[in-house]
Short mmCIF file of C-alpha atoms and ligand atoms in Angstrom, two decimals:
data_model
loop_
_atom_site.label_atom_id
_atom_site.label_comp_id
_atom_site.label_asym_id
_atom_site.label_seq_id
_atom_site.Cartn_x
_atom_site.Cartn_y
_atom_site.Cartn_z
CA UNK A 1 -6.79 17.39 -5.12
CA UNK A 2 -7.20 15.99 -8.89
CA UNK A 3 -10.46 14.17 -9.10
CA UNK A 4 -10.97 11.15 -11.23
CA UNK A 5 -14.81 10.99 -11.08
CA UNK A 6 -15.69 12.73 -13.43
CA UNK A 7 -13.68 12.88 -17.02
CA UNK A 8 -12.73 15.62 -19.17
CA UNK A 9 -15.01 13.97 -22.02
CA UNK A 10 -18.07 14.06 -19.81
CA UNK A 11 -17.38 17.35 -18.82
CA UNK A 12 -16.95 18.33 -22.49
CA UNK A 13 -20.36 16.96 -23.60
CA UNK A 14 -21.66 18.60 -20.26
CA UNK A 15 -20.61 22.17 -21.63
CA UNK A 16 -21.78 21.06 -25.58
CA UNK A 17 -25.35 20.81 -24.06
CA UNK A 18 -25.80 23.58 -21.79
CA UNK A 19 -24.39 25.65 -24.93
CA UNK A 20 -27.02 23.69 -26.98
CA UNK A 21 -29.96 24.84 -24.47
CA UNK A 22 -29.00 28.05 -24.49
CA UNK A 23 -28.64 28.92 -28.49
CA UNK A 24 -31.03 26.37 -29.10
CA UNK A 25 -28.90 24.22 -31.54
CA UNK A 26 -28.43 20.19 -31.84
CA UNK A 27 -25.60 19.47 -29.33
CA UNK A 28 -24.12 17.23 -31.76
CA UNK A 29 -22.81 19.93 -33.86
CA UNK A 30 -20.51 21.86 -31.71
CA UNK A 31 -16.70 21.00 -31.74
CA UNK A 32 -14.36 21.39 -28.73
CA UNK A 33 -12.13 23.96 -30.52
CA UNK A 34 -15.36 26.41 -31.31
CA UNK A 35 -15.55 30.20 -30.12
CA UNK A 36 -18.84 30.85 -28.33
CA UNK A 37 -19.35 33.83 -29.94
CA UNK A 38 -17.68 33.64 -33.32
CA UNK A 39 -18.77 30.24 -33.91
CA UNK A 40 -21.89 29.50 -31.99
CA UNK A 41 -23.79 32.47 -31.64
CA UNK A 42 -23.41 33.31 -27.96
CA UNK A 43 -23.63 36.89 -26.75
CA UNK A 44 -22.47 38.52 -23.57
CA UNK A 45 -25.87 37.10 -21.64
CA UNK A 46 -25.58 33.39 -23.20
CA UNK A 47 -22.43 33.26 -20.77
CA UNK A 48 -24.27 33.08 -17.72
CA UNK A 49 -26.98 31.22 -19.04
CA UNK A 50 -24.33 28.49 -19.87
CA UNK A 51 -22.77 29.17 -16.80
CA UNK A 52 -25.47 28.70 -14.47
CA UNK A 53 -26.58 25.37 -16.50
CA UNK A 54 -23.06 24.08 -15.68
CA UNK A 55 -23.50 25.23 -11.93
CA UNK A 56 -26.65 23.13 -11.59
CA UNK A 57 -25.28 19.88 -13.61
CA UNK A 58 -21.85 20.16 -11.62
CA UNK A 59 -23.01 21.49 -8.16
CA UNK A 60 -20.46 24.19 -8.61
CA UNK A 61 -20.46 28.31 -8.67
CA UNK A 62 -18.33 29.33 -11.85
CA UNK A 63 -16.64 32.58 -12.17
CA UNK A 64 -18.90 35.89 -12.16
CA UNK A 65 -15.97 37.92 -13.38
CA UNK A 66 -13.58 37.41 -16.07
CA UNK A 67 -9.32 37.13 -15.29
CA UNK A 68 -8.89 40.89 -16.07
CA UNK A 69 -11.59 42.46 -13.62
CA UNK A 70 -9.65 40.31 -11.05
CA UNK A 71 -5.87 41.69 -12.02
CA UNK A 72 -7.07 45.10 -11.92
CA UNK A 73 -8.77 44.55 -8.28
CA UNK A 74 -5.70 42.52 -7.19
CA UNK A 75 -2.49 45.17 -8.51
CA UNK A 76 -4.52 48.15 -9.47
CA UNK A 77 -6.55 49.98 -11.90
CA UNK A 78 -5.07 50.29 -15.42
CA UNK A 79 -3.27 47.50 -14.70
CA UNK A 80 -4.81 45.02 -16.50
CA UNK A 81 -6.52 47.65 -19.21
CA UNK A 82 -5.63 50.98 -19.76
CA UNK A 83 -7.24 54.16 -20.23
CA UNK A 84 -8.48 53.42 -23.95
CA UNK A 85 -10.20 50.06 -23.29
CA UNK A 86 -7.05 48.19 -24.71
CA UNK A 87 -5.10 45.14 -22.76
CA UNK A 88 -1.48 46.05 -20.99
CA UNK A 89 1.55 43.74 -21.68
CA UNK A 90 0.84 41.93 -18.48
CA UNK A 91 -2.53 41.68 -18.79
CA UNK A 92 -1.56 39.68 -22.10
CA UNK A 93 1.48 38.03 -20.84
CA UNK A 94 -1.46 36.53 -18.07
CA UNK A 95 -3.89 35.76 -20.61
CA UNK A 96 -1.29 33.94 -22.41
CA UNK A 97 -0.73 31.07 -19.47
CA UNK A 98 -4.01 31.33 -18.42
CA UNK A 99 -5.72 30.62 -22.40
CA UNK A 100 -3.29 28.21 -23.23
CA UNK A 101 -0.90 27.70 -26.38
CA UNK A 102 -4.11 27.49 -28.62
CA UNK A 103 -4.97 31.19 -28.51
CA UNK A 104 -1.65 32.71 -28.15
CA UNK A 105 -0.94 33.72 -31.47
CA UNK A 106 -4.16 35.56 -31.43
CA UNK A 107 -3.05 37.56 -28.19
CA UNK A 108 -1.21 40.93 -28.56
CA UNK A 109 -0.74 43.94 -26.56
CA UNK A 110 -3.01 47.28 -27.40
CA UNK A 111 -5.87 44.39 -28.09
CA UNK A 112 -8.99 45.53 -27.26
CA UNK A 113 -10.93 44.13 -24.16
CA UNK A 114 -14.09 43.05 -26.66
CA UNK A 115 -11.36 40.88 -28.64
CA UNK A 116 -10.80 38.45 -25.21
CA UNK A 117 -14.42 37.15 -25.12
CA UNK A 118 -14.29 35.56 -28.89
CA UNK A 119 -11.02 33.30 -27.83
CA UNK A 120 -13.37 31.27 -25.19
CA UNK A 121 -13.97 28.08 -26.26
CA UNK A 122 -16.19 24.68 -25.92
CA UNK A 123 -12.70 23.09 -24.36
CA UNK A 124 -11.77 26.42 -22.08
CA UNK A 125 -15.05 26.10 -20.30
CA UNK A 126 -14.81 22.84 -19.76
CA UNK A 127 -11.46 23.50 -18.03
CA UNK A 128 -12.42 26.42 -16.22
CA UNK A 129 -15.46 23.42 -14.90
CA UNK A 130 -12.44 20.76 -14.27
CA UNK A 131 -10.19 23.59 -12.60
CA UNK A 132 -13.35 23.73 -10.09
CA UNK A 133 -14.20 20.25 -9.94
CA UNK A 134 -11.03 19.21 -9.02
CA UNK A 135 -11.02 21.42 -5.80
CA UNK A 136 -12.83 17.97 -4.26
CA UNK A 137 -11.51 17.81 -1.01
CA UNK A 138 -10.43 14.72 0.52
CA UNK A 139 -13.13 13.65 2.78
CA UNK A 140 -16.80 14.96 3.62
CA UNK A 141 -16.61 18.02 6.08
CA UNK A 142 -20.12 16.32 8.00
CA UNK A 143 -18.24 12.79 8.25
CA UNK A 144 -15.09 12.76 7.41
CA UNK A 145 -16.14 10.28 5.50
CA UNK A 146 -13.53 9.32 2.07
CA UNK A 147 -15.98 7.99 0.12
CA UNK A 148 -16.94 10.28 -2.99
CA UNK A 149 -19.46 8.89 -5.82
CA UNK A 150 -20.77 10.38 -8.50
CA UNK A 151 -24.80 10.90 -8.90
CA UNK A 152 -26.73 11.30 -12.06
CA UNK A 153 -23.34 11.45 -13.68
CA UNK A 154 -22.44 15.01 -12.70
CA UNK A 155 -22.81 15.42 -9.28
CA UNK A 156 -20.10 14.18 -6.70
CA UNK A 157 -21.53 13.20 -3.38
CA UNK A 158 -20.32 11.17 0.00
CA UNK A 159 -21.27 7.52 -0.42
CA UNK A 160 -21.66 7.39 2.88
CA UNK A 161 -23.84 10.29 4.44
CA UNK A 162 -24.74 11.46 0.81
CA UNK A 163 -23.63 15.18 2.00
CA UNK A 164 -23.32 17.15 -1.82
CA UNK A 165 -19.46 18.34 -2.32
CA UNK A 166 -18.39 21.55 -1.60
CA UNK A 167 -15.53 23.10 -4.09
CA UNK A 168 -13.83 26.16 -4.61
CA UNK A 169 -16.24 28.81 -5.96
CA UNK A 170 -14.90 30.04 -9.73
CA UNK A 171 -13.60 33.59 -8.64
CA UNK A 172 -11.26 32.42 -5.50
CA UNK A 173 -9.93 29.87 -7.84
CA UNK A 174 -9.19 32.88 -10.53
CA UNK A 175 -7.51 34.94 -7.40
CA UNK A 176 -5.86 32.25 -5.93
CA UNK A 177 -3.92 31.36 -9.07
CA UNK A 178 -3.33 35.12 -9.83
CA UNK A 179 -1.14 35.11 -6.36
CA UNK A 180 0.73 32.02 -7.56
CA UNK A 181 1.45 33.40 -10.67
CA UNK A 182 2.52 36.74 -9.15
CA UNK A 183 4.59 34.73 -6.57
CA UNK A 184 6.81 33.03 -9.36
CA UNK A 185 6.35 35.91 -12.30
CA UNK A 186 6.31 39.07 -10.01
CA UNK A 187 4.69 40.70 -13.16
CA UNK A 188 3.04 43.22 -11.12
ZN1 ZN B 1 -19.97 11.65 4.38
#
């Protein structure tokens, strides 16, 4: 289900910090719309630095792979990239819903993969966090209890029994959209 606990502007400021930590820069300077790489600095290894700072605020496991290491296990190798490192028009035509309208100018066929990790931004992550967030299910699985609440700002627990929320780990989310997609594209 959608959760309303926690907002889209905490999570934003959630993501600004744990990007902060990591490249050891005031907080207050990063804008939504930035690139981690091209315009804050962050290397292949800041990523799950970030990432594991958001999995400890949030309670949540984020993605360990990225979309196109999960198309090519899903429909095949060379689906996703082909044999010279560069991006198929599928693998695009994917990228395209799953980035948004924001970055799909930038997105061509015959990209290279290394050109993918610069279009991630402040406001993706904190999606990719919502996407997970909002996996909430309805009740406590120890009590059945409906009563969710939100500790220390972040962290979603029952109100009742005070069991931690479990959601959707990052990589089934990324598979289990892929078979939507598929279902109502058949691009593969
Ligand atoms: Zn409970």
């Amino acid at each position: 289900m959608s959760q309303i606990l926690i907002s889209e502007t905490t999570v934003i400021e959630e993501v600004k910090k744990a990007i902060a930590q990591t490249q050891k820069i005031n907080p207050e300077t990063i804008q939504a719309e930035q690139s981690l790489m091209k315009d804050l600095g962050a290397e292949s290894l800041d990523f799950l630095d970030i990432n594991y700072r958001l999995e400890q605020t949030f309670g949540i496991k984020t993605a360990r792979h990225f979309v196109l290491e999960h198309i090519e296990e899903m429909f095949g190798e060379g689906t996703a990239i082909d044999e010279n490192s560069q991006l198929t028009e599928k693998a695009i035509a994917l990228l395209k819903i799953r980035l948004g309208n924001e970055n799909a100018t930038q997105l061509h066929p015959g990209m290279d993969m290394d050109e993918v990790s610069p279009l991630i931004t402040v406001k993706g992550m904190a999606r990719a966090v919502l996407d997970i967030l909002d996996t909430l299910p309805e009740k406590c699985s120890s009590g059945g209890h409906s009563a969710w609440t939100v500790d220390h700002g972040t962290r979603i627990k029952c109100g009742v029994c005070g069991e931690e929320a479990a959601f959707t780990d990052g990589d089934t989310l990324v598979q289990e959209w892929l078979r939507k997609v598929q279902d109502e594209k058949k691009l593969f």
